[in-house]
Amino acid sequence: MRILSGIQPSGALHLGNYFGMMKPALELQEQGEAFYFIADLHSMTTLTDAAERRRNTLDVALDFLACGLDPQRTVFFRQSDVPEVPELTWMLSTVTPMGLLERCHSYKDKKAKLADDDLERVNHGLFAYPVLMAADILIYDSNLVPVGRDQKQHVEVTRDIAIKFNHLYGETFVIPEPQIREEVAVVPGLDGQKMSKSYGNTVEIFGEEKAVRRKIMGIVTDSRPPAEPKPDADRNTAIQLLRLVAPPAVAKDYEDRLRAGGLGYGDCKKALFEHYWNYFAGPRTKRAELERNLDYVRQVLRAGAAKARAKAQQVLQRAKQASGLE
Ligand code: ADP
Ligand code: TRP
């Protein structure tokens, strides 16, 4: 079984990325042949600073390796190191109905947000984004795609495109399945909305101690006094995040005390910071080591790209043959 996922190098990775996508993907490493990549071509749709892209790309590589990506088992690479992907993207785009892309929530949201201040940033890449993603998935005969819920529609678009191509040109592509962990499908951010780089409400996986403490203490809460019982304790952002980083019994204890009344939000946030800090202690040490050994990190990505390309070339060849390009 081939498992495939990607993540954009568009900023520091956060707890939403970690629990929604990275952790499930890392746990799947043992279940099959995993291909994980850094979607630098996708990041061009929104990020236009070259130095930032270069730095983010290396940061994502460090984050994944520090969090337990095993380069002996898993093929880990940069999207742009596989030029067969943009080649397949063109072929797929010719069987992609415009309406399919016009219906994508992610495109509609980004367009609505950008249109207010800068219509010029609504570029063609943003619109064609799911077709590039389809090529990413289909070119490695992927079976399973672990992602957070916001990417589900893109995997469904991929399936539609693959079915259409297979129908027109004969069986060419494997039809992939998304895999979404319901319990972490949407990790909340500091303001209670979905945690996202674009909302400025993130807790970074490898944030600086003081800065993260300040952010966590600033989680938005209501003005009910500590003594007042909180029947809605399970919807509290600090409790929801605590459930991810603390042992279940500890998180439940805080939730119960908040519900009963007598526990202040400040104490929940302090506990959240402590558990968050301990949870990533091992990866933090590993990351610092890797940072002193960037040649190794670059070498991992190069070796991954060579393996990914070998597979991509086979599938591209199949698609060319089927469609009469060969
Ligand atoms: P962002 O919204 O911060 O830009 P991305 O779109 O780059 O994040 O997401 C990368 C991966 O992390 C995707 O698989 C996405 O579904 C997952 N992800 C991002 N934010 C969350 C979240 N708050 N909860 C669950 N999964 C998330
Ligand atoms: N669009 C994904 C995101 O923003 C990243 C991505 C690109 C991806 N290609 C992919 C994820 C292929 C899974 C499979 O998170």
Tab-separated table of C-alpha atoms and ligand atoms in Angstrom:
chain	number	residue	atom	x	y	z
A	1	MET	CA	0.000	0.000	0.000
A	2	ARG	CA	1.239	3.458	-0.916
A	3	ILE	CA	0.542	6.253	1.562
A	4	LEU	CA	1.140	9.804	0.358
A	5	SER	CA	0.841	13.269	1.808
A	6	GLY	CA	2.293	16.732	1.390
A	7	ILE	CA	2.550	19.961	3.304
A	8	GLN	CA	3.277	23.465	2.082
A	9	PRO	CA	6.366	25.350	3.271
A	10	SER	CA	4.323	28.471	3.868
A	11	GLY	CA	5.215	29.150	7.525
A	12	ALA	CA	6.151	27.511	10.839
A	13	LEU	CA	4.244	24.259	11.389
A	14	HIS	CA	1.699	24.317	14.207
A	15	LEU	CA	-0.349	21.988	16.405
A	16	GLY	CA	-3.125	21.837	13.761
A	17	ASN	CA	-0.624	20.564	11.209
A	18	TYR	CA	0.907	18.183	13.741
A	19	PHE	CA	-2.230	16.512	15.107
A	20	GLY	CA	-4.311	16.860	11.925
A	21	MET	CA	-1.769	15.594	9.433
A	22	MET	CA	1.792	14.897	10.615
A	23	LYS	CA	1.107	12.564	13.519
A	24	PRO	CA	-1.413	10.404	11.610
A	25	ALA	CA	0.951	10.325	8.625
A	26	LEU	CA	3.940	9.401	10.779
A	27	GLU	CA	1.980	6.612	12.445
A	28	LEU	CA	1.137	5.208	9.008
A	29	GLN	CA	4.828	4.842	8.108
A	30	GLU	CA	4.709	1.240	9.328
A	31	GLN	CA	1.567	0.317	7.401
A	32	GLY	CA	2.971	0.575	3.902
A	33	GLU	CA	5.340	2.472	1.657
A	34	ALA	CA	5.006	6.117	2.639
A	35	PHE	CA	5.870	9.036	0.336
A	36	TYR	CA	5.815	12.412	2.113
A	37	PHE	CA	6.838	15.643	0.453
A	38	ILE	CA	7.217	19.390	0.892
A	39	ALA	CA	4.792	21.112	-1.482
A	40	ASP	CA	7.011	24.013	-2.523
A	41	LEU	CA	5.267	24.434	-5.897
A	42	HIS	CA	1.935	24.843	-4.124
A	43	SER	CA	3.436	27.447	-1.794
A	44	MET	CA	4.090	29.679	-4.838
A	45	THR	CA	0.353	30.365	-5.082
A	46	THR	CA	0.476	32.523	-1.933
A	47	LEU	CA	4.102	33.084	-0.891
A	48	THR	CA	6.292	35.219	-3.148
A	49	ASP	CA	9.400	35.686	-1.011
A	50	ALA	CA	12.208	33.436	-2.307
A	51	ALA	CA	14.339	33.522	0.848
A	52	GLU	CA	11.328	32.726	2.983
A	53	ARG	CA	10.395	29.752	0.815
A	54	ARG	CA	13.966	28.423	1.026
A	55	ARG	CA	14.015	28.787	4.807
A	56	ASN	CA	10.515	27.344	5.296
A	57	THR	CA	11.359	24.348	3.128
A	58	LEU	CA	14.333	23.475	5.272
A	59	ASP	CA	12.262	24.117	8.426
A	60	VAL	CA	9.533	21.719	7.312
A	61	ALA	CA	12.190	19.088	6.603
A	62	LEU	CA	13.667	19.595	10.084
A	63	ASP	CA	10.222	19.500	11.705
A	64	PHE	CA	9.267	16.215	10.044
A	65	LEU	CA	12.553	14.498	10.773
A	66	ALA	CA	12.514	15.754	14.372
A	67	CYS	CA	8.951	14.475	14.854
A	68	GLY	CA	9.866	10.973	13.782
A	69	LEU	CA	9.881	10.685	10.009
A	70	ASP	CA	12.129	7.701	9.365
A	71	PRO	CA	14.084	8.273	6.148
A	72	GLN	CA	15.074	4.593	6.082
A	73	ARG	CA	11.439	3.592	5.599
A	74	THR	CA	9.784	6.666	4.173
A	75	VAL	CA	10.515	8.473	0.925
A	76	PHE	CA	10.804	12.151	1.916
A	77	PHE	CA	11.356	14.765	-0.797
A	78	ARG	CA	10.674	18.170	-2.263
A	79	GLN	CA	7.807	18.410	-4.748
A	80	SER	CA	9.801	20.539	-7.213
A	81	ASP	CA	12.511	17.876	-7.452
A	82	VAL	CA	10.059	15.736	-9.434
A	83	PRO	CA	9.478	17.620	-12.728
A	84	GLU	CA	7.209	14.803	-13.932
A	85	VAL	CA	4.551	16.222	-11.571
A	86	PRO	CA	3.979	19.520	-13.427
A	87	GLU	CA	4.071	17.563	-16.696
A	88	LEU	CA	1.266	15.310	-15.519
A	89	THR	CA	-0.569	18.362	-14.148
A	90	TRP	CA	-1.060	19.660	-17.679
A	91	MET	CA	-2.414	16.356	-18.901
A	92	LEU	CA	-4.838	16.174	-15.970
A	93	SER	CA	-5.959	19.774	-16.402
A	94	THR	CA	-7.294	18.914	-19.858
A	95	VAL	CA	-9.773	16.459	-18.321
A	96	THR	CA	-10.717	18.703	-15.373
A	97	PRO	CA	-14.027	20.549	-15.772
A	98	MET	CA	-13.825	24.226	-14.753
A	99	GLY	CA	-16.902	23.759	-12.570
A	100	LEU	CA	-15.109	21.161	-10.448
A	101	LEU	CA	-12.439	23.727	-9.517
A	102	GLU	CA	-14.914	26.584	-9.141
A	103	ARG	CA	-16.670	24.581	-6.421
A	104	CYS	CA	-13.558	24.131	-4.256
A	105	HIS	CA	-14.018	25.736	-0.795
A	106	SER	CA	-10.338	26.422	-0.352
A	107	TYR	CA	-10.219	28.419	-3.611
A	108	LYS	CA	-13.445	30.257	-2.839
A	109	ASP	CA	-12.229	31.174	0.671
A	110	LYS	CA	-8.839	32.393	-0.500
A	111	LYS	CA	-10.405	34.326	-3.353
A	112	ALA	CA	-12.904	36.014	-1.025
A	113	LYS	CA	-10.141	36.960	1.389
A	114	LEU	CA	-7.797	38.310	-1.278
A	115	ALA	CA	-10.428	40.047	-3.357
A	116	ASP	CA	-11.008	42.622	-0.610
A	117	ASP	CA	-7.528	44.066	-0.724
A	118	ASP	CA	-5.671	42.696	-3.730
A	119	LEU	CA	-7.544	41.074	-6.613
A	120	GLU	CA	-4.263	40.562	-8.487
A	121	ARG	CA	-3.211	37.920	-5.987
A	122	VAL	CA	-6.090	35.688	-7.091
A	123	ASN	CA	-3.779	33.919	-9.542
A	124	HIS	CA	-4.310	31.010	-11.894
A	125	GLY	CA	-2.165	28.756	-9.686
A	126	LEU	CA	-4.600	29.249	-6.823
A	127	PHE	CA	-7.420	28.095	-9.101
A	128	ALA	CA	-5.459	25.184	-10.606
A	129	TYR	CA	-4.064	24.152	-7.199
A	130	PRO	CA	-6.195	20.963	-6.899
A	131	VAL	CA	-4.981	19.742	-10.315
A	132	LEU	CA	-1.348	19.973	-9.190
A	133	MET	CA	-2.393	18.162	-6.029
A	134	ALA	CA	-4.080	15.460	-8.141
A	135	ALA	CA	-0.827	14.966	-10.058
A	136	ASP	CA	1.068	14.722	-6.735
A	137	ILE	CA	-1.214	11.923	-5.641
A	138	LEU	CA	-1.789	10.020	-8.884
A	139	ILE	CA	1.808	9.974	-10.083
A	140	TYR	CA	2.878	7.615	-7.275
A	141	ASP	CA	-0.105	5.201	-7.525
A	142	SER	CA	-1.138	6.358	-4.046
A	143	ASN	CA	-3.835	4.420	-2.207
A	144	LEU	CA	-4.198	6.431	0.994
A	145	VAL	CA	-3.850	10.178	1.600
A	146	PRO	CA	-3.767	11.216	5.289
A	147	VAL	CA	-4.839	14.880	5.614
A	148	GLY	CA	-6.844	17.217	7.826
A	149	ARG	CA	-10.501	17.769	6.973
A	150	ASP	CA	-9.889	20.949	4.961
A	151	GLN	CA	-8.059	18.887	2.312
A	152	LYS	CA	-10.768	16.251	1.909
A	153	GLN	CA	-12.422	18.011	-1.002
A	154	HIS	CA	-9.103	18.183	-2.851
A	155	VAL	CA	-8.708	14.417	-2.574
A	156	GLU	CA	-12.265	14.017	-3.861
A	157	VAL	CA	-11.384	16.234	-6.838
A	158	THR	CA	-8.364	13.993	-7.416
A	159	ARG	CA	-10.627	10.955	-7.508
A	160	ASP	CA	-12.967	12.639	-10.013
A	161	ILE	CA	-10.053	13.569	-12.267
A	162	ALA	CA	-8.582	10.052	-12.115
A	163	ILE	CA	-11.947	8.448	-12.886
A	164	LYS	CA	-12.452	10.803	-15.833
A	165	PHE	CA	-8.975	10.109	-17.241
A	166	ASN	CA	-9.423	6.358	-16.818
A	167	HIS	CA	-12.787	6.575	-18.545
A	168	LEU	CA	-11.400	8.524	-21.519
A	169	TYR	CA	-8.080	6.761	-21.947
A	170	GLY	CA	-8.431	3.378	-20.204
A	171	GLU	CA	-7.320	2.216	-16.738
A	172	THR	CA	-4.291	4.357	-15.917
A	173	PHE	CA	-4.518	5.675	-12.370
A	174	VAL	CA	-5.131	4.116	-8.974
A	175	ILE	CA	-8.133	5.778	-7.265
A	176	PRO	CA	-6.951	7.141	-3.883
A	177	GLU	CA	-8.826	7.390	-0.573
A	178	PRO	CA	-8.513	10.290	1.871
A	179	GLN	CA	-7.867	9.367	5.499
A	180	ILE	CA	-9.121	11.818	8.088
A	181	ARG	CA	-8.923	11.284	11.839
A	182	GLU	CA	-12.220	12.584	13.097
A	183	GLU	CA	-10.944	13.361	16.621
A	184	VAL	CA	-8.365	15.830	15.243
A	185	ALA	CA	-10.090	16.827	12.001
A	186	VAL	CA	-10.149	20.473	13.153
A	187	VAL	CA	-7.680	21.534	15.853
A	188	PRO	CA	-8.813	24.908	17.299
A	189	GLY	CA	-6.513	27.930	17.370
A	190	LEU	CA	-5.999	30.572	20.072
A	191	ASP	CA	-9.213	32.361	19.082
A	192	GLY	CA	-11.321	29.180	18.901
A	193	GLN	CA	-11.452	29.160	15.060
A	194	LYS	CA	-9.593	26.453	13.097
A	195	MET	CA	-5.866	26.800	13.831
A	196	SER	CA	-4.278	28.126	10.641
A	197	LYS	CA	-1.200	30.049	9.540
A	198	SER	CA	-3.464	32.431	7.672
A	199	TYR	CA	-5.508	33.316	10.776
A	200	GLY	CA	-2.527	34.202	12.978
A	201	ASN	CA	-3.925	31.982	15.760
A	202	THR	CA	-1.316	29.228	15.845
A	203	VAL	CA	0.775	27.492	18.479
A	204	GLU	CA	3.961	26.400	16.704
A	205	ILE	CA	5.302	22.899	17.305
A	206	PHE	CA	8.764	24.310	17.901
A	207	GLY	CA	7.974	27.781	19.147
A	208	GLU	CA	10.244	29.737	21.441
A	209	GLU	CA	9.387	29.079	25.113
A	210	LYS	CA	8.447	32.585	26.250
A	211	ALA	CA	6.574	33.444	23.079
A	212	VAL	CA	4.458	30.273	23.199
A	213	ARG	CA	3.739	30.728	26.900
A	214	ARG	CA	2.490	34.229	26.150
A	215	LYS	CA	0.342	32.966	23.271
A	216	ILE	CA	-1.200	30.184	25.336
A	217	MET	CA	-1.944	32.519	28.257
A	218	GLY	CA	-3.672	34.751	25.670
A	219	ILE	CA	-6.167	32.069	24.534
A	220	VAL	CA	-9.518	33.788	24.171
A	221	THR	CA	-11.913	32.955	27.035
A	222	ASP	CA	-15.114	34.480	28.383
A	223	SER	CA	-15.409	36.585	31.536
A	224	ARG	CA	-17.168	34.072	33.825
A	225	PRO	CA	-15.405	33.989	37.231
A	226	PRO	CA	-13.493	30.836	38.342
A	227	ALA	CA	-16.176	29.845	40.881
A	228	GLU	CA	-18.931	29.647	38.271
A	229	PRO	CA	-19.612	26.103	36.926
A	230	LYS	CA	-18.915	25.774	33.170
A	231	PRO	CA	-21.267	23.167	31.678
A	232	ASP	CA	-19.637	23.780	28.290
A	233	ALA	CA	-16.117	22.898	29.558
A	234	ASP	CA	-15.576	20.406	26.703
A	235	ARG	CA	-15.774	23.253	24.174
A	236	ASN	CA	-13.087	25.290	25.910
A	237	THR	CA	-10.073	25.766	23.600
A	238	ALA	CA	-7.479	25.177	26.352
A	239	ILE	CA	-9.221	21.905	27.298
A	240	GLN	CA	-9.422	20.793	23.662
A	241	LEU	CA	-5.704	21.422	23.191
A	242	LEU	CA	-4.864	19.877	26.568
A	243	ARG	CA	-6.547	16.668	25.405
A	244	LEU	CA	-4.003	16.462	22.610
A	245	VAL	CA	-0.834	16.956	24.658
A	246	ALA	CA	-1.685	15.633	28.159
A	247	PRO	CA	-2.506	12.072	29.292
A	248	PRO	CA	-6.297	11.497	28.972
A	249	ALA	CA	-6.812	11.307	32.766
A	250	VAL	CA	-5.109	14.672	33.299
A	251	ALA	CA	-7.148	16.386	30.587
A	252	LYS	CA	-10.339	14.866	31.964
A	253	ASP	CA	-9.523	16.056	35.483
A	254	TYR	CA	-9.130	19.666	34.259
A	255	GLU	CA	-12.315	19.420	32.224
A	256	ASP	CA	-14.278	18.040	35.194
A	257	ARG	CA	-12.993	20.742	37.553
A	258	LEU	CA	-13.794	23.477	35.043
A	259	ARG	CA	-17.305	22.080	34.636
A	260	ALA	CA	-17.854	21.860	38.395
A	261	GLY	CA	-16.645	25.418	39.040
A	262	GLY	CA	-13.701	26.536	41.160
A	263	LEU	CA	-10.995	26.255	38.535
A	264	GLY	CA	-9.891	29.376	36.642
A	265	TYR	CA	-9.085	29.536	32.944
A	266	GLY	CA	-5.566	30.723	33.845
A	267	ASP	CA	-4.811	27.425	35.579
A	268	CYS	CA	-6.004	25.454	32.539
A	269	LYS	CA	-3.752	27.505	30.300
A	270	LYS	CA	-0.745	27.053	32.596
A	271	ALA	CA	-1.290	23.282	32.555
A	272	LEU	CA	-1.640	23.388	28.776
A	273	PHE	CA	1.681	25.172	28.389
A	274	GLU	CA	3.512	22.697	30.673
A	275	HIS	CA	2.119	19.647	28.906
A	276	TYR	CA	2.742	21.143	25.476
A	277	TRP	CA	6.342	21.881	26.421
A	278	ASN	CA	6.953	18.334	27.727
A	279	TYR	CA	5.138	16.679	24.860
A	280	PHE	CA	7.624	18.026	22.308
A	281	ALA	CA	10.746	17.827	24.508
A	282	GLY	CA	12.203	14.810	22.666
A	283	PRO	CA	11.569	16.181	19.160
A	284	ARG	CA	12.952	19.566	20.290
A	285	THR	CA	16.287	17.987	21.214
A	286	LYS	CA	16.323	16.000	17.985
A	287	ARG	CA	15.600	19.121	15.965
A	288	ALA	CA	18.498	21.006	17.551
A	289	GLU	CA	20.811	18.127	16.586
A	290	LEU	CA	19.556	18.106	13.009
A	291	GLU	CA	20.042	21.832	12.778
A	292	ARG	CA	23.731	21.268	13.353
A	293	ASN	CA	23.726	18.731	10.537
A	294	LEU	CA	21.970	20.368	7.607
A	295	ASP	CA	24.047	18.468	5.058
A	296	TYR	CA	22.438	15.284	6.310
A	297	VAL	CA	18.961	16.816	5.974
A	298	ARG	CA	19.670	17.930	2.394
A	299	GLN	CA	21.017	14.510	1.577
A	300	VAL	CA	17.826	12.846	2.869
A	301	LEU	CA	15.747	15.054	0.534
A	302	ARG	CA	18.014	14.310	-2.438
A	303	ALA	CA	17.850	10.555	-1.889
A	304	GLY	CA	14.052	10.786	-1.456
A	305	ALA	CA	13.701	12.751	-4.698
A	306	ALA	CA	15.607	10.097	-6.648
A	307	LYS	CA	13.285	7.348	-5.384
A	308	ALA	CA	10.153	9.431	-5.951
A	309	ARG	CA	11.239	10.289	-9.500
A	310	ALA	CA	11.809	6.681	-10.428
A	311	LYS	CA	8.198	5.875	-9.530
A	312	ALA	CA	6.839	9.085	-11.108
A	313	GLN	CA	8.543	8.301	-14.408
A	314	GLN	CA	6.819	4.907	-14.607
A	315	VAL	CA	3.349	6.307	-14.005
A	316	LEU	CA	3.860	9.302	-16.313
A	317	GLN	CA	4.941	6.881	-19.042
A	318	ARG	CA	1.760	4.883	-18.487
A	319	ALA	CA	-0.346	8.054	-18.796
A	320	LYS	CA	1.480	9.128	-21.975
A	321	GLN	CA	0.997	5.752	-23.549
A	322	ALA	CA	-2.694	5.691	-22.654
A	323	SER	CA	-3.318	9.165	-24.066
A	324	GLY	CA	-1.343	8.760	-27.275
A	325	LEU	CA	1.555	11.035	-26.388
A	326	GLU	CA	3.823	8.006	-26.772
B	1	ADP	P1	-2.725	26.177	7.290
B	1	ADP	O1	-4.232	26.210	7.381
B	1	ADP	O2	-2.088	26.558	8.568
B	1	ADP	O3	-2.199	26.949	6.105
B	1	ADP	P2	-2.151	23.874	5.684
B	1	ADP	O4	-3.302	24.182	4.799
B	1	ADP	O5	-0.775	24.088	5.166
B	1	ADP	O6	-2.327	24.650	7.059
B	1	ADP	O7	-2.312	22.366	6.171
B	1	ADP	C1	-1.349	21.351	6.134
B	1	ADP	C2	-1.975	20.066	6.656
B	1	ADP	O8	-2.344	20.223	8.038
B	1	ADP	C3	-3.260	19.666	5.920
B	1	ADP	O9	-3.345	18.255	5.848
B	1	ADP	C4	-4.328	20.219	6.813
B	1	ADP	O10	-5.548	19.533	6.655
B	1	ADP	C5	-3.738	20.020	8.204
B	1	ADP	N1	-4.255	21.052	9.123
B	1	ADP	C6	-3.971	22.361	9.104
B	1	ADP	N2	-4.599	23.026	10.093
B	1	ADP	C7	-5.324	22.093	10.761
B	1	ADP	C8	-6.197	22.142	11.897
B	1	ADP	N3	-6.433	23.280	12.541
B	1	ADP	N4	-6.757	20.995	12.310
B	1	ADP	C9	-6.523	19.814	11.668
B	1	ADP	N5	-5.701	19.709	10.597
B	1	ADP	C10	-5.109	20.818	10.134
B	2	TRP	N1	-2.729	21.103	-0.316
B	2	TRP	C1	-2.103	20.488	0.827
B	2	TRP	C2	-2.155	21.450	2.027
B	2	TRP	O1	-2.173	22.644	1.870
B	2	TRP	C3	-0.665	20.114	0.557
B	2	TRP	C4	-0.580	19.106	-0.523
B	2	TRP	C5	-0.110	19.307	-1.794
B	2	TRP	C6	-0.978	17.743	-0.446
B	2	TRP	N2	-0.169	18.159	-2.523
B	2	TRP	C7	-0.702	17.176	-1.723
B	2	TRP	C8	-1.535	16.961	0.560
B	2	TRP	C9	-0.990	15.843	-1.998
B	2	TRP	C10	-1.823	15.623	0.286
B	2	TRP	C11	-1.562	15.068	-1.000
B	2	TRP	O2	-2.134	20.998	3.108
